[in-house]
């Protein structure tokens, strides 16, 4: 099988896609071509002659791109991530293209990062780091609070959300509450209790952490109305997908002082900026620039997944997924609409 890998990162730059895939690919029948450019309507034509297209979180795989890929004879889309919001699964199905993903490459990577992000905005590590390096040892403005006894609301108690709740409940002795459409039987074991509604969770939480997928029903679930339902001074963390939050409404809640602090590993229009060096370029997205300007917003560039263990699991699972598809064998990671 010939596989074209879009948005792959150069070997040598860091332990990233190309290294981890080359280390894991011991299947002689899988031939991989790595491209650094993303998949979209301008680049899909490069997949001519390939059986499979391998993509990441910000590649665009909408109906137009899928139709183009189908005409070129591409049969498989292999997502090397858990979320699949960037693929039009209905279009893929109607075109006979099978989609596979890596549903659980390392929930620990993201959950531990989310907890780190909570700690960062609460205890202000990022500010201390720069301040101390400049020889300023003042503690002004670094006042935090204990997580013990604080109410932390987890939205989405799947693999990552449940683990985040477990770490906070068991490790920090926080009062962890959760909201999900489906209740996870393991939650009670970790001392996590469900609220009946999202509004109830938002009204009770000192800190809210988002862990549900981006779906039509979850897009902008954090908006002007739901932000107003949060406690005044509450903290918000998003390590899931940027479009769970209406950025304009978030900026409004920050400007009014309604939110105490925000941690974001994802941003709704991140594809224009993330995974690239923009340090000598102008930011034309005013909402993005505004977010970066707040003293109480801490942002990272979709980094939560990036651990040695996660990269290895992503590469191994993606290669296994493609090998199973190539051999017409059942694959548990097929993702359908
Ligand atoms: N920042 C990163 O690097 C990174 C890495 C991996 C995953 N993610 C994101 O994290 C998300 C969660 O991953 P996961 O492995 O825990 O997924 P999962 O499928 O195991 O769990 C998602 C949970 O969200 C719940 N949910 C769905 N709709 C909901 C709604 N309207 N309200 C409340 N809950 C709802 C589901 O019932 C499920 O329990 C992924 O979809 C992905 O977008 C981010």
mmCIF file of C-alpha atoms and ligand atoms in Angstrom:
data_model
loop_
_atom_site.group_PDB
_atom_site.id
_atom_site.type_symbol
_atom_site.label_atom_id
_atom_site.label_comp_id
_atom_site.label_asym_id
_atom_site.label_seq_id
_atom_site.Cartn_x
_atom_site.Cartn_y
_atom_site.Cartn_z
ATOM 1 C CA UNK A 1 0.000 0.000 0.000
ATOM 2 C CA UNK A 2 1.253 3.498 -0.867
ATOM 3 C CA UNK A 3 0.543 6.136 1.781
ATOM 4 C CA UNK A 4 0.988 9.892 1.471
ATOM 5 C CA UNK A 5 1.465 11.572 4.854
ATOM 6 C CA UNK A 6 0.406 15.237 4.960
ATOM 7 C CA UNK A 7 1.421 17.787 7.628
ATOM 8 C CA UNK A 8 4.308 15.620 8.735
ATOM 9 C CA UNK A 9 7.145 17.204 10.649
ATOM 10 C CA UNK A 10 10.724 16.967 9.476
ATOM 11 C CA UNK A 11 12.978 14.341 10.962
ATOM 12 C CA UNK A 12 15.655 16.013 13.032
ATOM 13 C CA UNK A 13 13.498 18.990 14.049
ATOM 14 C CA UNK A 14 12.264 17.036 17.054
ATOM 15 C CA UNK A 15 11.035 13.533 17.813
ATOM 16 C CA UNK A 16 8.016 13.949 15.635
ATOM 17 C CA UNK A 17 5.964 12.227 12.936
ATOM 18 C CA UNK A 18 8.619 11.177 10.468
ATOM 19 C CA UNK A 19 10.971 9.702 13.040
ATOM 20 C CA UNK A 20 8.251 7.861 14.934
ATOM 21 C CA UNK A 21 6.668 6.471 11.746
ATOM 22 C CA UNK A 22 9.968 5.345 10.265
ATOM 23 C CA UNK A 23 10.925 3.674 13.555
ATOM 24 C CA UNK A 24 7.610 1.798 13.714
ATOM 25 C CA UNK A 25 7.162 0.875 10.072
ATOM 26 C CA UNK A 26 8.431 -2.669 9.843
ATOM 27 C CA UNK A 27 5.857 -3.638 7.207
ATOM 28 C CA UNK A 28 7.577 -4.038 3.849
ATOM 29 C CA UNK A 29 4.283 -3.606 1.976
ATOM 30 C CA UNK A 30 3.610 -0.114 3.421
ATOM 31 C CA UNK A 31 5.381 2.660 1.512
ATOM 32 C CA UNK A 32 5.230 6.111 3.095
ATOM 33 C CA UNK A 33 5.819 9.502 1.465
ATOM 34 C CA UNK A 34 6.080 12.381 3.957
ATOM 35 C CA UNK A 35 4.977 15.887 3.002
ATOM 36 C CA UNK A 36 5.185 18.896 5.289
ATOM 37 C CA UNK A 37 2.307 20.716 3.582
ATOM 38 C CA UNK A 38 -1.240 20.244 4.873
ATOM 39 C CA UNK A 39 -4.044 18.512 3.015
ATOM 40 C CA UNK A 40 -6.630 20.855 1.546
ATOM 41 C CA UNK A 41 -8.330 21.599 -1.795
ATOM 42 C CA UNK A 42 -5.041 22.905 -3.233
ATOM 43 C CA UNK A 43 -2.848 19.930 -2.262
ATOM 44 C CA UNK A 44 -5.035 16.825 -2.587
ATOM 45 C CA UNK A 45 -3.876 16.282 -6.191
ATOM 46 C CA UNK A 46 -0.482 15.178 -4.861
ATOM 47 C CA UNK A 47 -2.203 12.007 -3.655
ATOM 48 C CA UNK A 48 -2.495 10.696 -7.227
ATOM 49 C CA UNK A 49 -1.221 7.138 -7.275
ATOM 50 C CA UNK A 50 -1.596 6.659 -3.504
ATOM 51 C CA UNK A 51 -3.989 4.246 -1.792
ATOM 52 C CA UNK A 52 -4.122 6.053 1.516
ATOM 53 C CA UNK A 53 -3.853 9.590 2.826
ATOM 54 C CA UNK A 54 -2.569 10.074 6.361
ATOM 55 C CA UNK A 55 -3.549 13.346 8.055
ATOM 56 C CA UNK A 56 -3.437 15.248 11.361
ATOM 57 C CA UNK A 57 -5.762 17.548 13.325
ATOM 58 C CA UNK A 58 -5.735 20.635 11.089
ATOM 59 C CA UNK A 59 -5.733 19.029 7.637
ATOM 60 C CA UNK A 60 -8.891 19.834 5.722
ATOM 61 C CA UNK A 61 -10.727 16.757 4.561
ATOM 62 C CA UNK A 62 -14.144 18.094 3.602
ATOM 63 C CA UNK A 63 -16.496 16.819 0.879
ATOM 64 C CA UNK A 64 -14.666 18.722 -1.886
ATOM 65 C CA UNK A 65 -11.281 17.270 -0.908
ATOM 66 C CA UNK A 66 -12.733 13.777 -0.458
ATOM 67 C CA UNK A 67 -14.375 13.893 -3.895
ATOM 68 C CA UNK A 68 -11.028 14.851 -5.402
ATOM 69 C CA UNK A 69 -9.254 12.076 -3.523
ATOM 70 C CA UNK A 70 -11.870 9.504 -4.566
ATOM 71 C CA UNK A 71 -11.392 10.473 -8.225
ATOM 72 C CA UNK A 72 -7.645 9.885 -7.781
ATOM 73 C CA UNK A 73 -8.368 6.392 -6.468
ATOM 74 C CA UNK A 74 -7.593 7.020 -2.782
ATOM 75 C CA UNK A 75 -9.379 4.400 -0.712
ATOM 76 C CA UNK A 76 -8.382 5.187 2.861
ATOM 77 C CA UNK A 77 -7.989 8.185 5.164
ATOM 78 C CA UNK A 78 -5.813 7.466 8.194
ATOM 79 C CA UNK A 79 -6.101 10.077 10.920
ATOM 80 C CA UNK A 80 -3.107 10.057 13.214
ATOM 81 C CA UNK A 81 -5.165 11.590 16.008
ATOM 82 C CA UNK A 82 -8.265 10.871 18.093
ATOM 83 C CA UNK A 83 -10.570 13.713 16.977
ATOM 84 C CA UNK A 84 -12.168 13.389 13.544
ATOM 85 C CA UNK A 85 -14.019 16.717 13.236
ATOM 86 C CA UNK A 86 -11.920 17.713 10.203
ATOM 87 C CA UNK A 87 -13.177 14.797 8.087
ATOM 88 C CA UNK A 88 -16.630 14.793 6.481
ATOM 89 C CA UNK A 89 -17.518 11.232 7.465
ATOM 90 C CA UNK A 90 -20.803 11.291 5.521
ATOM 91 C CA UNK A 91 -19.020 12.271 2.320
ATOM 92 C CA UNK A 92 -16.317 9.652 2.915
ATOM 93 C CA UNK A 93 -18.923 6.945 3.358
ATOM 94 C CA UNK A 94 -20.855 7.914 0.242
ATOM 95 C CA UNK A 95 -17.596 7.899 -1.767
ATOM 96 C CA UNK A 96 -16.569 4.488 -0.404
ATOM 97 C CA UNK A 97 -13.508 5.878 1.394
ATOM 98 C CA UNK A 98 -12.784 4.203 4.729
ATOM 99 C CA UNK A 99 -11.609 6.367 7.611
ATOM 100 C CA UNK A 100 -9.471 5.103 10.467
ATOM 101 C CA UNK A 101 -8.117 6.971 13.476
ATOM 102 C CA UNK A 102 -6.188 6.474 16.701
ATOM 103 C CA UNK A 103 -8.858 6.763 19.369
ATOM 104 C CA UNK A 104 -6.684 6.289 22.460
ATOM 105 C CA UNK A 105 -2.997 6.802 21.734
ATOM 106 C CA UNK A 106 -2.343 8.257 25.155
ATOM 107 C CA UNK A 107 -5.167 9.733 27.220
ATOM 108 C CA UNK A 108 -2.505 10.256 29.917
ATOM 109 C CA UNK A 109 -0.591 12.677 27.664
ATOM 110 C CA UNK A 110 -3.584 15.002 27.333
ATOM 111 C CA UNK A 111 -4.976 14.559 30.852
ATOM 112 C CA UNK A 112 -1.603 15.269 32.473
ATOM 113 C CA UNK A 113 -1.173 18.320 30.218
ATOM 114 C CA UNK A 114 -4.653 19.589 31.155
ATOM 115 C CA UNK A 115 -3.813 19.281 34.853
ATOM 116 C CA UNK A 116 -0.495 21.064 34.187
ATOM 117 C CA UNK A 117 -2.397 23.824 32.423
ATOM 118 C CA UNK A 118 -4.729 24.185 35.399
ATOM 119 C CA UNK A 119 -1.709 24.377 37.719
ATOM 120 C CA UNK A 120 -0.063 26.932 35.430
ATOM 121 C CA UNK A 121 -2.968 29.357 35.376
ATOM 122 C CA UNK A 122 -3.664 28.882 39.082
ATOM 123 C CA UNK A 123 -0.034 29.094 40.323
ATOM 124 C CA UNK A 124 1.356 31.192 37.427
ATOM 125 C CA UNK A 125 4.480 29.153 36.631
ATOM 126 C CA UNK A 126 4.782 30.869 33.246
ATOM 127 C CA UNK A 127 5.043 34.298 34.835
ATOM 128 C CA UNK A 128 7.589 33.167 37.443
ATOM 129 C CA UNK A 129 9.739 31.580 34.736
ATOM 130 C CA UNK A 130 10.233 34.802 32.784
ATOM 131 C CA UNK A 131 10.359 37.017 35.868
ATOM 132 C CA UNK A 132 13.101 35.030 37.632
ATOM 133 C CA UNK A 133 15.215 34.838 34.468
ATOM 134 C CA UNK A 134 15.200 38.642 34.423
ATOM 135 C CA UNK A 135 16.398 38.792 38.013
ATOM 136 C CA UNK A 136 13.012 39.846 39.395
ATOM 137 C CA UNK A 137 12.159 37.849 42.492
ATOM 138 C CA UNK A 138 9.103 39.821 43.553
ATOM 139 C CA UNK A 139 6.048 37.690 44.305
ATOM 140 C CA UNK A 140 3.520 40.418 43.455
ATOM 141 C CA UNK A 141 0.827 39.172 41.130
ATOM 142 C CA UNK A 142 1.715 35.507 41.655
ATOM 143 C CA UNK A 143 -0.905 34.731 44.302
ATOM 144 C CA UNK A 144 -2.597 31.414 43.575
ATOM 145 C CA UNK A 145 -5.015 29.150 45.436
ATOM 146 C CA UNK A 146 -5.066 25.528 46.537
ATOM 147 C CA UNK A 147 -6.792 22.971 44.339
ATOM 148 C CA UNK A 148 -7.704 20.915 47.405
ATOM 149 C CA UNK A 149 -11.391 21.387 48.090
ATOM 150 C CA UNK A 150 -12.021 23.457 44.953
ATOM 151 C CA UNK A 151 -14.828 22.360 42.678
ATOM 152 C CA UNK A 152 -13.534 21.387 39.257
ATOM 153 C CA UNK A 153 -16.019 20.690 36.476
ATOM 154 C CA UNK A 154 -15.112 18.226 33.742
ATOM 155 C CA UNK A 155 -17.173 18.415 30.550
ATOM 156 C CA UNK A 156 -16.934 15.070 28.748
ATOM 157 C CA UNK A 157 -15.897 12.040 30.784
ATOM 158 C CA UNK A 158 -14.461 9.834 28.050
ATOM 159 C CA UNK A 159 -10.886 8.594 28.153
ATOM 160 C CA UNK A 160 -9.202 11.953 28.718
ATOM 161 C CA UNK A 161 -11.844 13.697 30.827
ATOM 162 C CA UNK A 162 -12.195 10.762 33.198
ATOM 163 C CA UNK A 163 -8.442 10.573 33.705
ATOM 164 C CA UNK A 164 -8.196 14.325 34.264
ATOM 165 C CA UNK A 165 -10.965 14.065 36.858
ATOM 166 C CA UNK A 166 -9.248 11.100 38.504
ATOM 167 C CA UNK A 167 -5.908 12.938 38.845
ATOM 168 C CA UNK A 168 -7.635 15.992 40.317
ATOM 169 C CA UNK A 169 -9.874 14.026 42.640
ATOM 170 C CA UNK A 170 -7.377 11.428 43.836
ATOM 171 C CA UNK A 171 -4.201 13.482 43.631
ATOM 172 C CA UNK A 172 -5.337 16.963 44.624
ATOM 173 C CA UNK A 173 -8.450 16.097 46.659
ATOM 174 C CA UNK A 174 -10.487 18.514 44.572
ATOM 175 C CA UNK A 175 -14.256 18.138 44.464
ATOM 176 C CA UNK A 176 -14.625 16.895 40.879
ATOM 177 C CA UNK A 177 -17.999 17.157 39.198
ATOM 178 C CA UNK A 178 -18.768 16.215 35.615
ATOM 179 C CA UNK A 179 -21.268 16.657 32.820
ATOM 180 C CA UNK A 180 -21.652 14.191 29.964
ATOM 181 C CA UNK A 181 -24.533 12.925 27.848
ATOM 182 C CA UNK A 182 -23.485 9.398 28.864
ATOM 183 C CA UNK A 183 -22.361 8.561 32.377
ATOM 184 C CA UNK A 184 -19.108 6.651 32.770
ATOM 185 C CA UNK A 185 -19.497 3.886 35.364
ATOM 186 C CA UNK A 186 -15.879 4.399 36.504
ATOM 187 C CA UNK A 187 -16.497 8.022 37.535
ATOM 188 C CA UNK A 188 -17.941 7.123 40.956
ATOM 189 C CA UNK A 189 -14.888 4.953 41.661
ATOM 190 C CA UNK A 190 -12.739 8.105 41.361
ATOM 191 C CA UNK A 191 -15.057 10.237 43.480
ATOM 192 C CA UNK A 192 -16.449 12.111 40.467
ATOM 193 C CA UNK A 193 -20.139 13.021 40.629
ATOM 194 C CA UNK A 194 -22.324 13.992 37.668
ATOM 195 C CA UNK A 195 -24.471 17.084 37.493
ATOM 196 C CA UNK A 196 -27.859 16.844 35.777
ATOM 197 C CA UNK A 197 -27.193 19.734 33.441
ATOM 198 C CA UNK A 198 -24.331 21.690 31.918
ATOM 199 C CA UNK A 199 -25.718 24.822 33.572
ATOM 200 C CA UNK A 200 -25.460 23.170 36.998
ATOM 201 C CA UNK A 201 -21.815 22.220 36.366
ATOM 202 C CA UNK A 202 -20.936 25.710 35.144
ATOM 203 C CA UNK A 203 -22.664 27.354 38.117
ATOM 204 C CA UNK A 204 -20.829 25.222 40.676
ATOM 205 C CA UNK A 205 -17.293 25.012 39.263
ATOM 206 C CA UNK A 206 -14.292 27.105 40.284
ATOM 207 C CA UNK A 207 -12.450 25.647 37.294
ATOM 208 C CA UNK A 208 -13.979 24.108 34.144
ATOM 209 C CA UNK A 209 -11.991 21.776 31.870
ATOM 210 C CA UNK A 210 -13.303 20.787 28.430
ATOM 211 C CA UNK A 211 -12.894 17.197 27.234
ATOM 212 C CA UNK A 212 -15.678 16.501 24.753
ATOM 213 C CA UNK A 213 -15.210 16.113 21.009
ATOM 214 C CA UNK A 214 -16.048 18.778 18.460
ATOM 215 C CA UNK A 215 -19.395 17.781 16.958
ATOM 216 C CA UNK A 216 -22.215 19.868 15.494
ATOM 217 C CA UNK A 217 -23.867 19.710 18.937
ATOM 218 C CA UNK A 218 -20.782 20.808 20.891
ATOM 219 C CA UNK A 219 -19.577 23.611 18.605
ATOM 220 C CA UNK A 220 -19.595 26.848 20.648
ATOM 221 C CA UNK A 221 -20.932 25.043 23.725
ATOM 222 C CA UNK A 222 -19.015 27.738 25.627
ATOM 223 C CA UNK A 223 -20.709 30.892 24.402
ATOM 224 C CA UNK A 224 -22.031 34.166 25.783
ATOM 225 C CA UNK A 225 -24.928 32.422 27.541
ATOM 226 C CA UNK A 226 -22.947 29.549 29.062
ATOM 227 C CA UNK A 227 -20.044 31.827 30.045
ATOM 228 C CA UNK A 228 -22.568 33.934 31.979
ATOM 229 C CA UNK A 229 -23.611 30.747 33.802
ATOM 230 C CA UNK A 230 -20.058 30.308 35.132
ATOM 231 C CA UNK A 231 -19.108 31.672 38.539
ATOM 232 C CA UNK A 232 -17.577 35.150 38.512
ATOM 233 C CA UNK A 233 -13.806 34.719 38.568
ATOM 234 C CA UNK A 234 -13.953 31.072 37.413
ATOM 235 C CA UNK A 235 -11.090 29.553 35.417
ATOM 236 C CA UNK A 236 -11.527 27.783 32.078
ATOM 237 C CA UNK A 237 -9.205 25.279 30.372
ATOM 238 C CA UNK A 238 -9.579 23.850 26.862
ATOM 239 C CA UNK A 239 -7.309 21.044 25.676
ATOM 240 C CA UNK A 240 -9.954 19.534 23.408
ATOM 241 C CA UNK A 241 -10.885 21.470 20.259
ATOM 242 C CA UNK A 242 -10.885 25.223 19.713
ATOM 243 C CA UNK A 243 -14.389 25.491 18.295
ATOM 244 C CA UNK A 244 -15.933 24.282 21.539
ATOM 245 C CA UNK A 245 -15.511 27.939 22.535
ATOM 246 C CA UNK A 246 -16.936 31.027 20.829
ATOM 247 C CA UNK A 247 -13.772 33.141 20.958
ATOM 248 C CA UNK A 248 -15.599 36.472 20.615
ATOM 249 C CA UNK A 249 -17.736 35.603 23.649
ATOM 250 C CA UNK A 250 -14.636 34.424 25.540
ATOM 251 C CA UNK A 251 -12.903 37.732 24.893
ATOM 252 C CA UNK A 252 -16.006 39.522 26.156
ATOM 253 C CA UNK A 253 -15.963 37.474 29.377
ATOM 254 C CA UNK A 254 -12.253 38.225 29.865
ATOM 255 C CA UNK A 255 -12.667 41.953 29.191
ATOM 256 C CA UNK A 256 -15.542 42.220 31.667
ATOM 257 C CA UNK A 257 -13.497 40.379 34.294
ATOM 258 C CA UNK A 258 -16.100 37.623 34.519
ATOM 259 C CA UNK A 259 -13.442 34.947 33.970
ATOM 260 C CA UNK A 260 -10.459 34.768 36.311
ATOM 261 C CA UNK A 261 -8.030 33.042 33.939
ATOM 262 C CA UNK A 262 -8.044 30.859 30.845
ATOM 263 C CA UNK A 263 -5.743 28.100 29.577
ATOM 264 C CA UNK A 264 -5.979 27.139 25.909
ATOM 265 C CA UNK A 265 -4.087 24.455 24.034
ATOM 266 C CA UNK A 266 -6.440 24.819 21.080
ATOM 267 C CA UNK A 267 -8.015 27.715 19.219
ATOM 268 C CA UNK A 268 -10.907 27.715 16.770
ATOM 269 C CA UNK A 269 -8.851 29.112 13.865
ATOM 270 C CA UNK A 270 -5.560 27.529 14.906
ATOM 271 C CA UNK A 271 -4.873 25.958 11.513
ATOM 272 C CA UNK A 272 -3.642 29.317 10.182
ATOM 273 C CA UNK A 273 -0.941 29.541 12.865
ATOM 274 C CA UNK A 274 -0.265 26.353 14.784
ATOM 275 C CA UNK A 275 2.538 23.878 14.016
ATOM 276 C CA UNK A 276 4.519 26.592 12.199
ATOM 277 C CA UNK A 277 6.998 29.331 13.144
ATOM 278 C CA UNK A 278 5.153 32.625 12.804
ATOM 279 C CA UNK A 279 7.565 34.632 14.954
ATOM 280 C CA UNK A 280 8.432 37.019 12.127
ATOM 281 C CA UNK A 281 4.937 37.274 10.687
ATOM 282 C CA UNK A 282 1.971 39.522 11.396
ATOM 283 C CA UNK A 283 -1.043 37.981 13.108
ATOM 284 C CA UNK A 284 -4.036 39.041 11.021
ATOM 285 C CA UNK A 285 -6.608 37.251 13.183
ATOM 286 C CA UNK A 286 -7.557 39.993 15.649
ATOM 287 C CA UNK A 287 -9.330 37.630 18.050
ATOM 288 C CA UNK A 288 -6.237 35.450 18.233
ATOM 289 C CA UNK A 289 -3.978 38.462 18.806
ATOM 290 C CA UNK A 290 -6.355 39.759 21.483
ATOM 291 C CA UNK A 291 -6.326 36.426 23.300
ATOM 292 C CA UNK A 292 -2.527 36.417 23.290
ATOM 293 C CA UNK A 293 -2.523 39.900 24.837
ATOM 294 C CA UNK A 294 -4.414 39.068 28.056
ATOM 295 C CA UNK A 295 -2.251 38.785 31.175
ATOM 296 C CA UNK A 296 -4.526 36.012 32.444
ATOM 297 C CA UNK A 297 -4.632 33.837 29.314
ATOM 298 C CA UNK A 298 -2.049 31.089 28.909
ATOM 299 C CA UNK A 299 -1.843 29.531 25.449
ATOM 300 C CA UNK A 300 0.045 26.605 23.958
ATOM 301 C CA UNK A 301 0.028 25.449 20.321
ATOM 302 C CA UNK A 302 -1.934 22.167 20.394
ATOM 303 C CA UNK A 303 0.794 20.448 22.335
ATOM 304 C CA UNK A 304 -1.136 18.298 24.801
ATOM 305 C CA UNK A 305 -0.670 15.106 22.763
ATOM 306 C CA UNK A 306 3.079 15.549 22.344
ATOM 307 C CA UNK A 307 4.774 12.889 24.443
ATOM 308 C CA UNK A 308 7.215 10.169 23.427
ATOM 309 C CA UNK A 309 4.663 7.543 24.382
ATOM 310 C CA UNK A 310 1.865 9.181 22.397
ATOM 311 C CA UNK A 311 3.944 9.565 19.220
ATOM 312 C CA UNK A 312 4.979 5.906 19.384
ATOM 313 C CA UNK A 313 1.372 4.776 19.900
ATOM 314 C CA UNK A 314 0.104 7.047 17.108
ATOM 315 C CA UNK A 315 2.625 5.642 14.637
ATOM 316 C CA UNK A 316 2.126 2.011 15.690
ATOM 317 C CA UNK A 317 -1.670 2.205 15.636
ATOM 318 C CA UNK A 318 -1.784 4.070 12.308
ATOM 319 C CA UNK A 319 0.500 1.511 10.693
ATOM 320 C CA UNK A 320 -1.550 -1.357 12.161
ATOM 321 C CA UNK A 321 -4.769 0.321 10.959
ATOM 322 C CA UNK A 322 -3.431 0.628 7.403
ATOM 323 C CA UNK A 323 -2.020 -2.889 7.388
ATOM 324 C CA UNK A 324 -5.424 -4.293 8.415
ATOM 325 C CA UNK A 325 -7.197 -2.258 5.714
ATOM 326 C CA UNK A 326 -4.629 -3.317 3.110
ATOM 327 C CA UNK A 327 -5.327 -6.941 3.949
ATOM 328 C CA UNK A 328 -9.115 -6.528 4.093
ATOM 329 C CA UNK A 329 -9.135 -7.487 7.741
ATOM 330 C CA UNK A 330 -11.540 -6.079 10.363
ATOM 331 C CA UNK A 331 -10.185 -2.925 11.993
ATOM 332 C CA UNK A 332 -11.634 -1.706 15.311
ATOM 333 C CA UNK A 333 -10.522 1.857 14.575
ATOM 334 C CA UNK A 334 -12.695 2.396 11.516
ATOM 335 C CA UNK A 335 -14.601 5.628 12.116
ATOM 336 C CA UNK A 336 -18.005 6.095 10.521
ATOM 337 C CA UNK A 337 -20.648 8.823 10.511
HETATM 338 N N1 LIG B 1 -4.993 18.889 22.574
HETATM 339 C C1 LIG B 1 -4.646 17.692 22.136
HETATM 340 O O1 LIG B 1 -3.472 17.463 21.793
HETATM 341 C C2 LIG B 1 -5.671 16.588 22.044
HETATM 342 C C3 LIG B 1 -5.222 15.275 21.944
HETATM 343 C C4 LIG B 1 -6.161 14.243 21.914
HETATM 344 C C5 LIG B 1 -7.513 14.520 21.951
HETATM 345 N N2 LIG B 1 -7.931 15.813 22.031
HETATM 346 C C6 LIG B 1 -9.369 16.122 22.084
HETATM 347 O O2 LIG B 1 -9.917 15.540 23.241
HETATM 348 C C7 LIG B 1 -11.227 15.079 22.913
HETATM 349 C C8 LIG B 1 -11.644 14.029 23.909
HETATM 350 O O3 LIG B 1 -10.867 12.872 23.723
HETATM 351 P P1 LIG B 1 -11.271 11.489 24.412
HETATM 352 O O4 LIG B 1 -10.275 10.493 23.947
HETATM 353 O O5 LIG B 1 -11.501 11.662 25.879
HETATM 354 O O6 LIG B 1 -12.681 11.211 23.696
HETATM 355 P P2 LIG B 1 -13.791 10.189 24.125
HETATM 356 O O7 LIG B 1 -14.581 9.905 22.912
HETATM 357 O O8 LIG B 1 -13.213 9.055 24.899
HETATM 358 O O9 LIG B 1 -14.699 11.031 25.146
HETATM 359 C C9 LIG B 1 -15.477 12.125 24.774
HETATM 360 C C10 LIG B 1 -16.608 12.274 25.784
HETATM 361 O O10 LIG B 1 -17.341 13.458 25.477
HETATM 362 C C11 LIG B 1 -18.707 13.178 25.687
HETATM 363 N N3 LIG B 1 -19.577 14.114 25.003
HETATM 364 C C12 LIG B 1 -19.982 14.111 23.705
HETATM 365 N N4 LIG B 1 -20.853 15.114 23.489
HETATM 366 C C13 LIG B 1 -20.992 15.775 24.671
HETATM 367 C C14 LIG B 1 -21.755 16.891 25.100
HETATM 368 N N5 LIG B 1 -22.552 17.561 24.262
HETATM 369 N N6 LIG B 1 -21.656 17.275 26.393
HETATM 370 C C15 LIG B 1 -20.856 16.624 27.259
HETATM 371 N N7 LIG B 1 -20.113 15.548 26.927
HETATM 372 C C16 LIG B 1 -20.195 15.135 25.642
HETATM 373 C C17 LIG B 1 -18.870 11.747 25.196
HETATM 374 O O11 LIG B 1 -20.070 11.148 25.696
HETATM 375 C C18 LIG B 1 -17.603 11.101 25.740
HETATM 376 O O12 LIG B 1 -17.799 10.584 27.050
HETATM 377 C C19 LIG B 1 -11.074 14.569 21.467
HETATM 378 O O13 LIG B 1 -12.308 14.555 20.799
HETATM 379 C C20 LIG B 1 -10.126 15.576 20.877
HETATM 380 O O14 LIG B 1 -10.872 16.603 20.280
HETATM 381 C C21 LIG B 1 -7.048 16.844 22.090
#
